[in-house]
Amino acid sequence: MVSIEVSGGRTPHDALRDVLDWGRVVVATLARGIVATLLGLALWAAAPAVIGWHPTTVMTGSMEPRLAPGDVVVSRPVAQAEIRLGQILLADDPDQPGHLRMHRFVQAGPDGTLVTKGDANPQRDSTAIDRAAVHGVAFLRIPSIGAPIVWLRDGEWHRVVLLALAVTGALFLCTIDGSLRRLASSSSSSSSDGDDGDGPAADDGLEARPTSAPSGAADVRSGRPAQSGRHAQSGRHLLLRRALRRRVRRVRRLRRAGGAAAVVLVAGGLGVLLPAQAVAAPFAKTTVNPTSSFATLTVPQATTLACTANGDGSVNIGFAYGGPTATSFSVMNGTTVLATGTTSPVKLVGSGILSLGQVYTVTVRVNFVGNWTSTSTATARIQTALVGTNLSCA
C-alpha cells in the first residue's frame, strides 16, 4: 500500500482569522469616517468666523421646524438696504441685552424698524429691531453639531458624558486594525529594500562589509573557521528585520504624536471659534433672565366709602382709590356682588337679591388682573324699602 501525502489548502482557522481581520479593517474604516465627518462639520461650522461671518448655535425651538435647537447657522453680513422680507435675520435682541435673536423678518415697522417672528411662535415679537442691530442673514445650516452646547446650558450632563464616551469609543475603534496596517507597511518596506524582498536597502547602512577572508578560510586570530556565506547572509537579514521593526515603531510614534497634536489644534480652534448663541425663545418656552428682579404686587384697598342717594330710587357708593389702574370695582354684600363699575362712584339699584326693609353693610372690592383682588375694610350702609326696589342710605 502506498500512502500519498496531500498538502495545501486553507484550514478553517485561517478562514476565520481572515474574516476577523476583514471585520477589523471595516470597523476601523467606518470609525475613522465618522470621526472625520464630525471634525469636518465642526470646522465647517466654526471656520466662517475667520472671514467675518457669524456662526450661531440655535438654543431654542422658536424657529422650528426650519431650525432646531443644536443647529449651527452661519449668517453672512448684509447691508441694511439689502434686507428683504422673509429673510431669517441674526440681530441683537432688544428684549434681552447681550443676547442674539434669530427670527424671520415678517413686516416693516415704524421708522424703518424690522418686525420679526419665530416660525413656531403664534405672535410676532413684541419689540421691533433696528436695521443697525442686524448682524447678518442666515446662509448655511449645519444640523445638530451644536447640541453639546445646548446640553451644557440646560445642565444635561448625562448626555455630555455619553457623547464623550461615544467619541472615545470611536477613537479606539480607529486603531483596532493598527497591527494589520503595520504588517502591511513592514511588508511593503521589506519588498522595496531588496530585489527579492529580503535584501537590505542600499541606504539603510545595514549592508555587511565584504570580508577579505575567503569562504572556509580560518580566522587567523581565533584559529576558528571563518563564517560561511550562508550564515553571513542570514545575519544580514536579521539586522534588516530589526531595522525595519525599529523604523515601523518610529513611524508609529510619529503618527500618534501627530494625531494628538492635530486633535489638540482642532479642539483649540473650535474653542476659539465657538459659535455664539441665539436664545430667542418660543412662546411656550420658559426662559431664565438672571438680570431681572421681581416684586410682589399689593393691590391697595378702596377707602372712605360713602353712600349718596339718587332721585330715581338708586344710590351711589363713592370711595377713594390711589393704587395702580384697576380693572373694575365691585360693591359687595359679603361675598355677593351687588354692582360693578370702572370708576368711583358705583351706582347701585334695588334688585331681588336684597330683602325688603333691611339695612345692609356693603364694601368695595378692587379687581386687578384676573384673580388679584382687594376688599375694603371701610364700609357703607344702605337700606331697602318696605315695598318696591327703592334704595336709600342708612
Short mmCIF file of N, CA and C in Angstrom, two decimals, residues 60 91-101 103 127 153 278-282 287-292:
data_model
loop_
_atom_site.label_atom_id
_atom_site.label_comp_id
_atom_site.label_asym_id
_atom_site.label_seq_id
_atom_site.Cartn_x
_atom_site.Cartn_y
_atom_site.Cartn_z
N THR A 60 -33.03 77.50 21.09
CA THR A 60 -34.44 77.26 21.40
C THR A 60 -35.17 76.79 20.15
N ALA A 91 -29.76 89.23 14.82
CA ALA A 91 -29.68 90.62 15.30
C ALA A 91 -29.59 90.63 16.81
N ASP A 92 -29.17 91.76 17.34
CA ASP A 92 -29.18 91.95 18.79
C ASP A 92 -30.62 91.96 19.28
N ASP A 93 -30.87 91.24 20.37
CA ASP A 93 -32.22 91.12 20.90
C ASP A 93 -32.52 92.34 21.77
N PRO A 94 -33.48 93.20 21.38
CA PRO A 94 -33.78 94.37 22.20
C PRO A 94 -34.43 94.03 23.54
N ASP A 95 -35.03 92.85 23.63
CA ASP A 95 -35.69 92.46 24.88
C ASP A 95 -34.73 91.80 25.87
N GLN A 96 -33.57 91.34 25.39
CA GLN A 96 -32.59 90.69 26.26
C GLN A 96 -31.21 91.24 25.90
N PRO A 97 -30.79 92.31 26.53
CA PRO A 97 -29.50 92.92 26.20
C PRO A 97 -28.36 91.89 26.33
N GLY A 98 -27.47 91.92 25.35
CA GLY A 98 -26.35 90.99 25.36
C GLY A 98 -26.64 89.66 24.71
N HIS A 99 -27.87 89.45 24.23
CA HIS A 99 -28.25 88.21 23.56
C HIS A 99 -28.56 88.48 22.09
N LEU A 100 -28.64 87.40 21.34
CA LEU A 100 -28.94 87.48 19.92
C LEU A 100 -30.32 86.90 19.65
N ARG A 101 -30.98 87.45 18.64
CA ARG A 101 -32.27 86.93 18.19
C ARG A 101 -32.13 86.48 16.74
N HIS A 103 -34.73 85.38 14.10
CA HIS A 103 -36.12 85.22 13.70
C HIS A 103 -36.30 85.73 12.27
N THR A 127 -41.12 93.48 20.38
CA THR A 127 -40.26 94.64 20.15
C THR A 127 -39.60 94.51 18.79
N ARG A 153 -25.77 74.09 28.51
CA ARG A 153 -26.57 75.19 29.05
C ARG A 153 -27.73 74.67 29.89
N ALA A 278 -27.98 81.98 19.83
CA ALA A 278 -29.22 82.70 19.58
C ALA A 278 -30.28 82.14 20.51
N VAL A 279 -30.70 82.95 21.49
CA VAL A 279 -31.53 82.43 22.56
C VAL A 279 -32.95 82.99 22.54
N ALA A 280 -33.39 83.54 21.44
CA ALA A 280 -34.79 83.99 21.36
C ALA A 280 -35.70 82.80 21.53
N ALA A 281 -36.58 82.84 22.52
CA ALA A 281 -37.34 81.66 22.91
C ALA A 281 -38.73 81.66 22.29
N PRO A 282 -39.32 80.46 22.12
CA PRO A 282 -40.71 80.39 21.68
C PRO A 282 -41.65 80.80 22.80
N THR A 287 -37.90 80.85 29.99
CA THR A 287 -36.53 81.31 29.94
C THR A 287 -36.12 81.85 31.30
N VAL A 288 -34.84 81.91 31.51
CA VAL A 288 -34.28 82.43 32.75
C VAL A 288 -33.49 83.68 32.41
N ASN A 289 -33.85 84.79 33.03
CA ASN A 289 -33.13 86.04 32.84
C ASN A 289 -32.54 86.45 34.17
N PRO A 290 -31.24 86.19 34.39
CA PRO A 290 -30.67 86.46 35.71
C PRO A 290 -30.59 87.93 36.05
N THR A 291 -30.80 88.84 35.08
CA THR A 291 -30.70 90.26 35.37
C THR A 291 -32.03 90.84 35.84
N SER A 292 -33.09 90.06 35.80
CA SER A 292 -34.41 90.56 36.20
C SER A 292 -34.64 90.36 37.69
#
